[in-house]
mmCIF file of C-alpha atoms in Angstrom:
data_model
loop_
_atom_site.group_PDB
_atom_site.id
_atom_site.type_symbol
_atom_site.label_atom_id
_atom_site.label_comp_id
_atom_site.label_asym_id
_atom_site.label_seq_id
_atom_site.Cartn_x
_atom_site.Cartn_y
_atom_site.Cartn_z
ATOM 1 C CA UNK A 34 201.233 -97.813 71.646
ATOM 2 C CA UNK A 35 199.064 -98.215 74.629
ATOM 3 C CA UNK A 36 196.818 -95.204 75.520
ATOM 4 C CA UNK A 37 197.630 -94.153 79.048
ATOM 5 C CA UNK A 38 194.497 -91.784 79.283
ATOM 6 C CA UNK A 39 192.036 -95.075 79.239
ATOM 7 C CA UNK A 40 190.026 -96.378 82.006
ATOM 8 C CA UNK A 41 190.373 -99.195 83.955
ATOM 9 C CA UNK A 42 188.817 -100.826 86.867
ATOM 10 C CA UNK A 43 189.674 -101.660 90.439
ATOM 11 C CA UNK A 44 186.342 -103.991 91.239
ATOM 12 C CA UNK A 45 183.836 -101.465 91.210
ATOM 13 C CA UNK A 46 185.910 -98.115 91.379
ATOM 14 C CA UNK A 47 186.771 -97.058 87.722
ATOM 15 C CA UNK A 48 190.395 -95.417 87.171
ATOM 16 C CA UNK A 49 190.522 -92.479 84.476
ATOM 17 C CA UNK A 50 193.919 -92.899 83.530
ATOM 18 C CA UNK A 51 196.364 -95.625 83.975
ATOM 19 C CA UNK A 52 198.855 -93.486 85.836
ATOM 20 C CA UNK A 53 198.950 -94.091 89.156
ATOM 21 C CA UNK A 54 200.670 -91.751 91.851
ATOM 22 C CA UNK A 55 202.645 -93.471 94.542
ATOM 23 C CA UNK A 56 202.095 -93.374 98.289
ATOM 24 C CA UNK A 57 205.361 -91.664 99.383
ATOM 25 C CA UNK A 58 206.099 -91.208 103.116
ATOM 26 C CA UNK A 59 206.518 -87.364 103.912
ATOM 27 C CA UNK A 60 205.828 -86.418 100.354
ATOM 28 C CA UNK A 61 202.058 -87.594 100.108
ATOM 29 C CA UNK A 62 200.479 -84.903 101.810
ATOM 30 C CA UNK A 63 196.905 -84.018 100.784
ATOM 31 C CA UNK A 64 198.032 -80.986 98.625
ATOM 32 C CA UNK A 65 200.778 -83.133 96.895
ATOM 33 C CA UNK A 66 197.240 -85.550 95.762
ATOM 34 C CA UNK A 67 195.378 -83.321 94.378
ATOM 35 C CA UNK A 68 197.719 -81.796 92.418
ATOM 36 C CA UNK A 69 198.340 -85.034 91.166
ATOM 37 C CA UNK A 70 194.894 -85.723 90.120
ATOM 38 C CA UNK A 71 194.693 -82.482 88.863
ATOM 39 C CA UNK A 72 197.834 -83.098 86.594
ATOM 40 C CA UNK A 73 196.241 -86.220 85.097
ATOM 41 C CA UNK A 74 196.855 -89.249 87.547
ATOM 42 C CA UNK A 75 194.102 -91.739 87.719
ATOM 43 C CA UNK A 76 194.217 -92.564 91.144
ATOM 44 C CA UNK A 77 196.237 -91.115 94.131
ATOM 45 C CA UNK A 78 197.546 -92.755 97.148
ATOM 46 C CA UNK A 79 198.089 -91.271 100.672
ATOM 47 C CA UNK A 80 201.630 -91.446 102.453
ATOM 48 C CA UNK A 81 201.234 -94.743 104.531
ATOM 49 C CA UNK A 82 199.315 -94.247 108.058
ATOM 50 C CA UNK A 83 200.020 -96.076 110.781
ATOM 51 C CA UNK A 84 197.071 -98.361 112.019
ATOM 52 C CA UNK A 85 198.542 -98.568 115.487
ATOM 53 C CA UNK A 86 198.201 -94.783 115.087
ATOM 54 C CA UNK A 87 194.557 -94.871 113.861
ATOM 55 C CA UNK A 88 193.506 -97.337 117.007
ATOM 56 C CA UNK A 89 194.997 -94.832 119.858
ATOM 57 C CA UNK A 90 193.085 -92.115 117.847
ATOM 58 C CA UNK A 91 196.479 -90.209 117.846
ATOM 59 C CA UNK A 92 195.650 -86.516 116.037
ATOM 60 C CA UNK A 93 198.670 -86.578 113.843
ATOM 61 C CA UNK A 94 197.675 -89.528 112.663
ATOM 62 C CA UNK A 95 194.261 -89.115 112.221
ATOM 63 C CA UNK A 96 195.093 -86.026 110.449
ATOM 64 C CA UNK A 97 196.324 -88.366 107.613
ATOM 65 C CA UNK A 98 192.653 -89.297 106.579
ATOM 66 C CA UNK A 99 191.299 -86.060 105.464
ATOM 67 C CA UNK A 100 189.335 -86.818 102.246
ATOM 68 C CA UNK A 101 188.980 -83.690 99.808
ATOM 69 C CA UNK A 102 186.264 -84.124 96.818
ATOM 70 C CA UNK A 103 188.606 -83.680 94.257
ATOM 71 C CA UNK A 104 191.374 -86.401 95.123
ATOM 72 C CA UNK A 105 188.871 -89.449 93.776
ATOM 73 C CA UNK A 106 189.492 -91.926 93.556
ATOM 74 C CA UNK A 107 191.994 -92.282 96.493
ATOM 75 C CA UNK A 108 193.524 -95.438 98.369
ATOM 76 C CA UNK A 109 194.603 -94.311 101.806
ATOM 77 C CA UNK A 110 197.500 -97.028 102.267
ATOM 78 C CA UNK A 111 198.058 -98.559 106.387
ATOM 79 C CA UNK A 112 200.368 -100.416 107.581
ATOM 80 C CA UNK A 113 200.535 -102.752 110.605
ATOM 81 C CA UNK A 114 201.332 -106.648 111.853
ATOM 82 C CA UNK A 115 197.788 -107.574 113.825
ATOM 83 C CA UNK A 116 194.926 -108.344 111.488
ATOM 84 C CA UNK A 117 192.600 -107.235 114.122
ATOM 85 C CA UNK A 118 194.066 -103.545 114.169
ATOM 86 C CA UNK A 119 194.365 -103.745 110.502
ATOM 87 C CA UNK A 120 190.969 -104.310 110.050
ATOM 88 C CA UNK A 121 189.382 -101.484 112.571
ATOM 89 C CA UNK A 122 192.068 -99.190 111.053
ATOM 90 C CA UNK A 123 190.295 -100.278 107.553
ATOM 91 C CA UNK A 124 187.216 -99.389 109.019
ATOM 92 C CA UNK A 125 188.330 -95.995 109.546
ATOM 93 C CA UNK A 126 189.461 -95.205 105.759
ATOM 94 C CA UNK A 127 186.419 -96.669 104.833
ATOM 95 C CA UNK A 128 184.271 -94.144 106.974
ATOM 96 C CA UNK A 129 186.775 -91.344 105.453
ATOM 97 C CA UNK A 130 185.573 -91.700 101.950
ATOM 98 C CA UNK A 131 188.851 -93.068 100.553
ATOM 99 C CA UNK A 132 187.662 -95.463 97.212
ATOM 100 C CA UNK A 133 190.546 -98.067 98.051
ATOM 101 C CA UNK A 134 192.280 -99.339 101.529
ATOM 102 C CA UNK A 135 195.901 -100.315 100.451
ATOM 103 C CA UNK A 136 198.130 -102.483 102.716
ATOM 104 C CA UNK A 137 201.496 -102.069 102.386
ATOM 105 C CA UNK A 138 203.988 -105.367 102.016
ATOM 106 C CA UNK A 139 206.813 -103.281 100.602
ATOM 107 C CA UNK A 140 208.181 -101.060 102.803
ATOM 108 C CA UNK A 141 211.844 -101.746 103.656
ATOM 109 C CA UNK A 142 212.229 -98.854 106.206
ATOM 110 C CA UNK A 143 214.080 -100.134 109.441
ATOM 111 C CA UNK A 144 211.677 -98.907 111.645
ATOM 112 C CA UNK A 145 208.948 -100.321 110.187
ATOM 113 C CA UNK A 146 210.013 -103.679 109.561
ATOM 114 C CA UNK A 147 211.202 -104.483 113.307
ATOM 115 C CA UNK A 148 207.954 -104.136 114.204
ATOM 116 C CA UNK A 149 206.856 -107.062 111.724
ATOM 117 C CA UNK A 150 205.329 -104.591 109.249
ATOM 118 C CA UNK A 151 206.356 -103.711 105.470
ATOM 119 C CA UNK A 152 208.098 -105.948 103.555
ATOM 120 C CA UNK A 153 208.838 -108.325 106.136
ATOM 121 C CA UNK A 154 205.439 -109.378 106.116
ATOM 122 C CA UNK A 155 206.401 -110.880 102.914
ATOM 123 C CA UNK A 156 208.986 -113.827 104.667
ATOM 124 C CA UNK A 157 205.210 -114.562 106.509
ATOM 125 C CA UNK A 158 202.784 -115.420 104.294
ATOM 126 C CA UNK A 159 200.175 -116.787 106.601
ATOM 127 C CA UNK A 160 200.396 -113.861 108.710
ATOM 128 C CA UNK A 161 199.984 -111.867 105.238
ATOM 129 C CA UNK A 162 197.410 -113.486 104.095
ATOM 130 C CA UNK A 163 195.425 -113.061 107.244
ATOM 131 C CA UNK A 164 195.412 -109.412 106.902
ATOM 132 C CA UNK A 165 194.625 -109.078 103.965
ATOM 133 C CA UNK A 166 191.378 -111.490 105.022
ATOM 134 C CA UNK A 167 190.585 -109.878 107.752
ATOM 135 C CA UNK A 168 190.783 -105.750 106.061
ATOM 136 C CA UNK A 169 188.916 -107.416 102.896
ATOM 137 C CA UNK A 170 186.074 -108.728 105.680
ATOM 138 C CA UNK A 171 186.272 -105.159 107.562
ATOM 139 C CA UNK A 172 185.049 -102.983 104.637
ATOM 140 C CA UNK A 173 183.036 -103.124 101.568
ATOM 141 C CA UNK A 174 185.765 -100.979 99.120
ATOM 142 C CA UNK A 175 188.159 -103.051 97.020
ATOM 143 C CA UNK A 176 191.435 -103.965 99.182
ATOM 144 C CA UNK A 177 195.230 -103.385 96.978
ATOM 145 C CA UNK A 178 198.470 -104.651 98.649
ATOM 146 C CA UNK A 179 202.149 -102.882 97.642
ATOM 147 C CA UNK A 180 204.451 -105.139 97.716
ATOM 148 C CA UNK A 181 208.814 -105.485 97.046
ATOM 149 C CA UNK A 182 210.076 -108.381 95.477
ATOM 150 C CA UNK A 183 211.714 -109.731 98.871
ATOM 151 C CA UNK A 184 213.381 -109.222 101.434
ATOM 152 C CA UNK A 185 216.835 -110.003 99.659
ATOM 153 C CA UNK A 186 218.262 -109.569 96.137
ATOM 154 C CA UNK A 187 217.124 -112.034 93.555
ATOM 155 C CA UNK A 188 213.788 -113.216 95.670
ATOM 156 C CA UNK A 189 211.140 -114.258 93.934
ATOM 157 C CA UNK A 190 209.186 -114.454 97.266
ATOM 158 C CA UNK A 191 206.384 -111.926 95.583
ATOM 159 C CA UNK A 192 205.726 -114.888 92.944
ATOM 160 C CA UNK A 193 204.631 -117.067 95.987
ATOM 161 C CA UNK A 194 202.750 -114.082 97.536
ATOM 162 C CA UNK A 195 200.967 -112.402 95.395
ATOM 163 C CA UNK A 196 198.456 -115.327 94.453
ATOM 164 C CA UNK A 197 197.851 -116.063 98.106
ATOM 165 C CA UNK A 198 196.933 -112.482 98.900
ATOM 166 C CA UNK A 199 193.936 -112.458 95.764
ATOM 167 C CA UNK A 200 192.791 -116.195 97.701
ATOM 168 C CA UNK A 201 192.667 -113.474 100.778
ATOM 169 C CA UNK A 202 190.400 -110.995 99.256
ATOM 170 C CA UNK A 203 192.756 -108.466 97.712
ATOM 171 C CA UNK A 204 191.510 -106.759 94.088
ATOM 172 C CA UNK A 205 194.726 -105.263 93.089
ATOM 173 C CA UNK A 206 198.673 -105.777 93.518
ATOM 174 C CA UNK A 207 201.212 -103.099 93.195
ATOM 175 C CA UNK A 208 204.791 -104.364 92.348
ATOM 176 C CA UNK A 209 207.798 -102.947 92.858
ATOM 177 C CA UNK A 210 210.453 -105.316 92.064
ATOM 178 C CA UNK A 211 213.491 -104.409 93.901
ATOM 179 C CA UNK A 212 214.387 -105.775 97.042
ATOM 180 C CA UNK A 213 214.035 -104.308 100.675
ATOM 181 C CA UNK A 214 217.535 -104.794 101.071
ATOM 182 C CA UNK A 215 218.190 -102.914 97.864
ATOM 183 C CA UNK A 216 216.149 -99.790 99.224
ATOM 184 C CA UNK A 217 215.525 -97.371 95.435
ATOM 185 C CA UNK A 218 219.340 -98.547 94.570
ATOM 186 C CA UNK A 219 219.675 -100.794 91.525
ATOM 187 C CA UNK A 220 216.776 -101.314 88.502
ATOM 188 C CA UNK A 221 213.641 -102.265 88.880
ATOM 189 C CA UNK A 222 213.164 -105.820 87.187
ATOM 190 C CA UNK A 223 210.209 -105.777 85.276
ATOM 191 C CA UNK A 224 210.415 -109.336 84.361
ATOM 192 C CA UNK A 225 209.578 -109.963 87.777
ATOM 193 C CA UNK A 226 206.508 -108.140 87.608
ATOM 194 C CA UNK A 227 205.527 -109.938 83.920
ATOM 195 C CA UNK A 228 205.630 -112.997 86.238
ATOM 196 C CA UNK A 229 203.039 -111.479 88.376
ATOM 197 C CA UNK A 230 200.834 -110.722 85.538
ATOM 198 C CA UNK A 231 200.460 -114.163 84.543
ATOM 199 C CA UNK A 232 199.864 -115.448 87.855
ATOM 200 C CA UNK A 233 196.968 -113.744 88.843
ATOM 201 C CA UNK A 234 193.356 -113.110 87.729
ATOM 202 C CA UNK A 235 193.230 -109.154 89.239
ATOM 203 C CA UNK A 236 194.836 -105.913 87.802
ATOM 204 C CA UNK A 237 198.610 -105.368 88.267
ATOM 205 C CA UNK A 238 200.148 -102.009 88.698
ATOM 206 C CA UNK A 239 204.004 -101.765 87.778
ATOM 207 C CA UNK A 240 206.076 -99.278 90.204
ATOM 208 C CA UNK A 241 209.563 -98.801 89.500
ATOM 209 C CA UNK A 242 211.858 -96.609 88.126
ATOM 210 C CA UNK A 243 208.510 -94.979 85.820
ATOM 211 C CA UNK A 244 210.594 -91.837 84.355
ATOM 212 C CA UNK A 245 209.129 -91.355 80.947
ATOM 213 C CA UNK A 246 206.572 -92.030 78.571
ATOM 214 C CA UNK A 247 208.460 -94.650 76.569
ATOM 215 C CA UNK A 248 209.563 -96.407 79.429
ATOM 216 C CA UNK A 249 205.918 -96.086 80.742
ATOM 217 C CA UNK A 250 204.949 -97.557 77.725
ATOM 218 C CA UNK A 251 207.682 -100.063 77.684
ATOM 219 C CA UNK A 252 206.863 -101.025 80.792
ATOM 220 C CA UNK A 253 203.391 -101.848 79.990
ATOM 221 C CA UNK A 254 203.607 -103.381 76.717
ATOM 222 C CA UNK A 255 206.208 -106.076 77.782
ATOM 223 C CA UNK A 256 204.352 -107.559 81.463
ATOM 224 C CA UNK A 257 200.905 -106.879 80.935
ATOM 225 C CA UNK A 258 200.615 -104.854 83.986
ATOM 226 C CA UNK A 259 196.815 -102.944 84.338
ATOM 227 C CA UNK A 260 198.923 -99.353 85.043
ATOM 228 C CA UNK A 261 201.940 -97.808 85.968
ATOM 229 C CA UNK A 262 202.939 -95.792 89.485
ATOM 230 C CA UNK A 263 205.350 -92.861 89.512
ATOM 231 C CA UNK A 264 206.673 -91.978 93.031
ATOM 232 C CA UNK A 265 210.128 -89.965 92.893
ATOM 233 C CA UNK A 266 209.904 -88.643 89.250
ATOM 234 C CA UNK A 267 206.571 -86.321 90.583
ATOM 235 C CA UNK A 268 208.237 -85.203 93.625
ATOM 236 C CA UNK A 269 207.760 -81.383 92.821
ATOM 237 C CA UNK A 270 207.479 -81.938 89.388
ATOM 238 C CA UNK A 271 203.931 -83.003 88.715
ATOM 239 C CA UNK A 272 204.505 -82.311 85.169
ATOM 240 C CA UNK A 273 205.465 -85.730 84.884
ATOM 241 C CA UNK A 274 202.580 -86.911 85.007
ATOM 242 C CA UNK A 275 201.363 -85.112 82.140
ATOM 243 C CA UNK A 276 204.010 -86.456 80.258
ATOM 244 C CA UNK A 277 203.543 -89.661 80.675
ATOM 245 C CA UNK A 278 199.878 -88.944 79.119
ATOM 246 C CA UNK A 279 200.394 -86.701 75.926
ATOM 247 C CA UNK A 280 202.895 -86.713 73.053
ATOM 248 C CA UNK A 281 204.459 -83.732 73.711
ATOM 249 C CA UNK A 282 204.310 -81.796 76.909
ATOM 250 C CA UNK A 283 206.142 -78.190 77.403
ATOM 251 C CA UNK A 284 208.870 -77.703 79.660
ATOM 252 C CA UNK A 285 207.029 -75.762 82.337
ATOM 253 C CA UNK A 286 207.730 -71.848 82.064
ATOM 254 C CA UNK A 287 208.878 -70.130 85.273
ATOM 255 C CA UNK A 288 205.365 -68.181 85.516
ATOM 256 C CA UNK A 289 204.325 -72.056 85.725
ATOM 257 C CA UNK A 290 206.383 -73.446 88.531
ATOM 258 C CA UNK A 291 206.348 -70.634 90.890
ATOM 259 C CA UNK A 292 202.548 -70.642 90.700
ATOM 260 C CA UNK A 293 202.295 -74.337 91.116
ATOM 261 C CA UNK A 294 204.741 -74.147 94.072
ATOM 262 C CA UNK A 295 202.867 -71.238 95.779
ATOM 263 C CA UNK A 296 199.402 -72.919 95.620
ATOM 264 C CA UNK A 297 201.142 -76.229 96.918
ATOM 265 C CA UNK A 298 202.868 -74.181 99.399
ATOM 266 C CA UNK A 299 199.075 -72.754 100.824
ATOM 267 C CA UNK A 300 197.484 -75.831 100.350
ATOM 268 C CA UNK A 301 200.099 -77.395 102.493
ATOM 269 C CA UNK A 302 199.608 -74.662 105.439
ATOM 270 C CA UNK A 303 196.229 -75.311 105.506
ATOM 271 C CA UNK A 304 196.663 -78.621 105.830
ATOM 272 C CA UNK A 305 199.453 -78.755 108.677
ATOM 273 C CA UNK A 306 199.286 -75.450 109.813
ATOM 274 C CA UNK A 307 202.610 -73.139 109.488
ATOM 275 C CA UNK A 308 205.187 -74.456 111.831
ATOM 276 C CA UNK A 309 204.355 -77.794 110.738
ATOM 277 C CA UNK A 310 204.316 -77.086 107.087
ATOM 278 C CA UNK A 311 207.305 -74.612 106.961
ATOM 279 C CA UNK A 312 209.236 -77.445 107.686
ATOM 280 C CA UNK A 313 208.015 -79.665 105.635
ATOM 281 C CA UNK A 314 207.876 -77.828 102.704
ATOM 282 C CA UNK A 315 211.947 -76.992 102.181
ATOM 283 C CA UNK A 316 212.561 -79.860 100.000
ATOM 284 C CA UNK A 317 210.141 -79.123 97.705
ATOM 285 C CA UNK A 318 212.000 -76.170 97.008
ATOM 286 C CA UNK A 319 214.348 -77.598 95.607
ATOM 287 C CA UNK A 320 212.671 -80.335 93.546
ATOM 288 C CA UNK A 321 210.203 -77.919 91.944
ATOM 289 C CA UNK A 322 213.102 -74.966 91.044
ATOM 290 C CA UNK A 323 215.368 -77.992 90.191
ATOM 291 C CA UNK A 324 215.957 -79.709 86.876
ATOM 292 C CA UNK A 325 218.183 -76.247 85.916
ATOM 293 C CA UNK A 326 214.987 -74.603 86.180
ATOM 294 C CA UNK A 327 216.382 -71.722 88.695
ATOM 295 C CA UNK A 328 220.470 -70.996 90.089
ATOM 296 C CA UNK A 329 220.997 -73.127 92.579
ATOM 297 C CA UNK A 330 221.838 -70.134 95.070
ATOM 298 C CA UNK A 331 218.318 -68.934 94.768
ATOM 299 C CA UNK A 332 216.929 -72.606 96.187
ATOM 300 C CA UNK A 333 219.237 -72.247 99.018
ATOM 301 C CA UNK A 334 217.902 -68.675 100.160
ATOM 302 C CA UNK A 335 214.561 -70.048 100.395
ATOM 303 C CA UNK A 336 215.634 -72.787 102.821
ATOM 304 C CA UNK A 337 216.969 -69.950 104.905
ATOM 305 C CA UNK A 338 213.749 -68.374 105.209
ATOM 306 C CA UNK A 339 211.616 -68.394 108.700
ATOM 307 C CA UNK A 340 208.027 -68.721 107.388
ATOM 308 C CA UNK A 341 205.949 -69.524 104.268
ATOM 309 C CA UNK A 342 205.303 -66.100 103.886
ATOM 310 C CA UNK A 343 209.083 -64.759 103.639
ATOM 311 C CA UNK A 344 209.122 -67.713 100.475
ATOM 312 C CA UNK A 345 206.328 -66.697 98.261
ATOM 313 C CA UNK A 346 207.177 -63.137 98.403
ATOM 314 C CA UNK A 347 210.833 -64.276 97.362
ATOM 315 C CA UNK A 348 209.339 -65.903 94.692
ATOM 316 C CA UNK A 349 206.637 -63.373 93.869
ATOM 317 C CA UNK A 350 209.885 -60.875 93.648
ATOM 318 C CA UNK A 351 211.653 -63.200 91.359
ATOM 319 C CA UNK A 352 208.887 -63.912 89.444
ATOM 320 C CA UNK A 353 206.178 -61.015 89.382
ATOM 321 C CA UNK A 354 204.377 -62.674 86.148
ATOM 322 C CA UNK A 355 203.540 -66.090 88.353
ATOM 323 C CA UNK A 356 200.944 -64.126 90.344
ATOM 324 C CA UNK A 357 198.894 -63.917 87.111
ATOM 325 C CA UNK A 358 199.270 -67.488 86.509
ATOM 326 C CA UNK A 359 198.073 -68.223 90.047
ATOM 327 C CA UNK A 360 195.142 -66.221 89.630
ATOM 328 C CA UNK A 361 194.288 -68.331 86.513
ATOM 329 C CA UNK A 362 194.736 -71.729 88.059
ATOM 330 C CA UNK A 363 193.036 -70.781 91.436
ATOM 331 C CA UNK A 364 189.555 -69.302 89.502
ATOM 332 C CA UNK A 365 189.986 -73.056 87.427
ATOM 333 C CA UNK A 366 189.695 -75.122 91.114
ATOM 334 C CA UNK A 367 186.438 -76.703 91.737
ATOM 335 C CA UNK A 368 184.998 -75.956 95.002
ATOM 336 C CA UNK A 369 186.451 -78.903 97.690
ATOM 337 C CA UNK A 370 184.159 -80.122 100.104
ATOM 338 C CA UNK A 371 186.249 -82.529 102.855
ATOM 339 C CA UNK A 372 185.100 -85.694 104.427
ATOM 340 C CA UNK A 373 185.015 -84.314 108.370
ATOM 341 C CA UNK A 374 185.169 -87.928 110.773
ATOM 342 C CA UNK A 375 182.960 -87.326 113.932
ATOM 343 C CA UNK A 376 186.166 -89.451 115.815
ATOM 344 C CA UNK A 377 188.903 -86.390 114.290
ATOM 345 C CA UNK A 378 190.108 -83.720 116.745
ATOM 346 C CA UNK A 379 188.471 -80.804 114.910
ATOM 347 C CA UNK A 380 191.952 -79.044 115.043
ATOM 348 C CA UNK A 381 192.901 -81.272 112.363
ATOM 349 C CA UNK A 382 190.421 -79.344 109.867
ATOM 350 C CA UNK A 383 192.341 -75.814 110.841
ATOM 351 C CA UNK A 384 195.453 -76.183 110.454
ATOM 352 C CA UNK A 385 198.054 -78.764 112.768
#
């Protein structure tokens, strides 16, 4: 059995745990990373920013690289086609206090890959490889690329990849070995990813279809990856993660997850502000009250709702015993001190 609470090591930047929480667009949120971390991953990853966004200082953007104290270590993961733009927007997490710039090679999003980003950057490898080069040049903290398999089913284009972007400068490769064309349809070949293993000299995390301890530990014991990263599995239900790090883990009283989803829920309106967030946060709803957890009925009154507000007292009224339970988790939060960029609209830091 391999012990998913030991350390590893990302060049100089040491990993508690060998759980790794994905970068998830519109899911990755500051709140949804420290809860993570909090919940025993070793490192957390931000949703990925734009580094055409970063170079026109846009303030949504921008907004992305808010560093709190308790998130480290932390890649902030960018995405782009110019090495040039990739590197100043490296610059920029650098000077945020992120521990870790990740590229990523893997996303298979339409509007991404037109623009030569993603996983098409993965039918170009000298284009690839000067990214990488030029981000690794740019900053002093270890670079990581995420990567797909391909572009199509059944390439093995990674395998060609992967040991040209470590010649480049990269310290770590995430693999998730589906396709772009397959999108999260399909299984995850891990063979694919023991390939990977034994072609490079630098840590591999596995990502893909990471659902339970055994297959965490599966996983792990048959390529030789470094770690493992859970994405969808955590969405609302960061008692995954624990999971995936003890024998036995509790199925999460209701006390539990309406005080975990309230604090996310403030968190995430301080973060984005309330019209921003009150959007944002109605699919949570239903992934944390999910899983048979509460009627379905109930999930789709809180949806209905106008403002953050209007939810928690729902809850609270459901639920009058998860106030208590918040209480006990908030006075257990370390004070959070936030990396504040001279270049950042200060509107960011309140709220939208």
């Amino acid at each position: 059995m391999i012990d998913l609470r030991e350390s590893w090591c990302i060049g100089p930047v040491e990993v508690p745990s060998r759980v790794v929480l994905a970068p998830m667009a519109g899911v990755s949120v500051q709140a949804f990373r420290r809860q993570g971390r909090r919940f025993g991953a070793g490192l957390v990853c931000s949703e990925m920013v734009s580094c055409a966004g970063i170079e026109h200082r846009n303030e949504r953007t921008l907004g992305y690289l808010r560093v709190a104290s308790d998130e480290h270590p932390l890649a902030i993961q960018i995405f782009g086609s110019e090495p040039r733009v990739m590197a100043e927007a490296a610059r920029m997490v650098e000077a945020a206090g992120a521990d870790l710039v990740d590229i990523n090679f893997g996303c298979p999003v339409r509007k991404v890959t037109k623009t030569g980003a993603g996983a098409t950057l993965l039918d170009d490898p000298e284009r690839a490889g000067r990214i990488v080069a030029a981000v690794a040049e740019a900053v002093d903290i270890p670079v990581s690329v995420k990567m797909r398999r391909g572009l199509e089913n059944g390439s093995r284009r990674c395998l060609e990849v992967g040991p040209q972007l470590i010649d480049a400068g990269a310290r770590t490769l995430t693999l998730h070995p589906r396709s772009a064309r397959q999108m999260y349809t399909g299984q995850a070949d891990h063979a694919l990813t023991a390939e990977l293993v034994s072609l490079v000299d630098v840590p591999v995390i596995a990502s893909g279809d990471i659902t339970s301890r055994a297959k965490a530990q599966a996983v792990l014991a048959t390529t030789g990856a470094a770690a493992v990263m859970v994405g969808r599995a955590a969405q609302g239900n960061p008692w995954a993660l624990r999971e995936l790090l003890e024998d036995r883990v509790a199925e999460p009283s209701p006390e539990e997850v309406v005080a975990e989803l309230v604090l996310f829920m403030r968190e995430t309106v301080r973060e984005l502000g309330e019209r921003r967030a009150s959007g944002f946060l109605k699919k949570f709803y239903g992934w944390y009250l999910g899983r048979g957890r509460f009627p379905r009925p109930f999930k789709q009154e809180l949806v209905r709702l106008e403002s953050t507000a209007d939810v928690e007292a729902k809850l609270f009224a459901a639920v009058p015993g998860a106030r208590f339970t918040l209480s006990r988790i908030e006075a257990e939060q370390p004070m959070v001190e936030e990396t504040l960029l001279d270049t950042m609209p200060i509107s960011i830091y309140g709220g939208g």
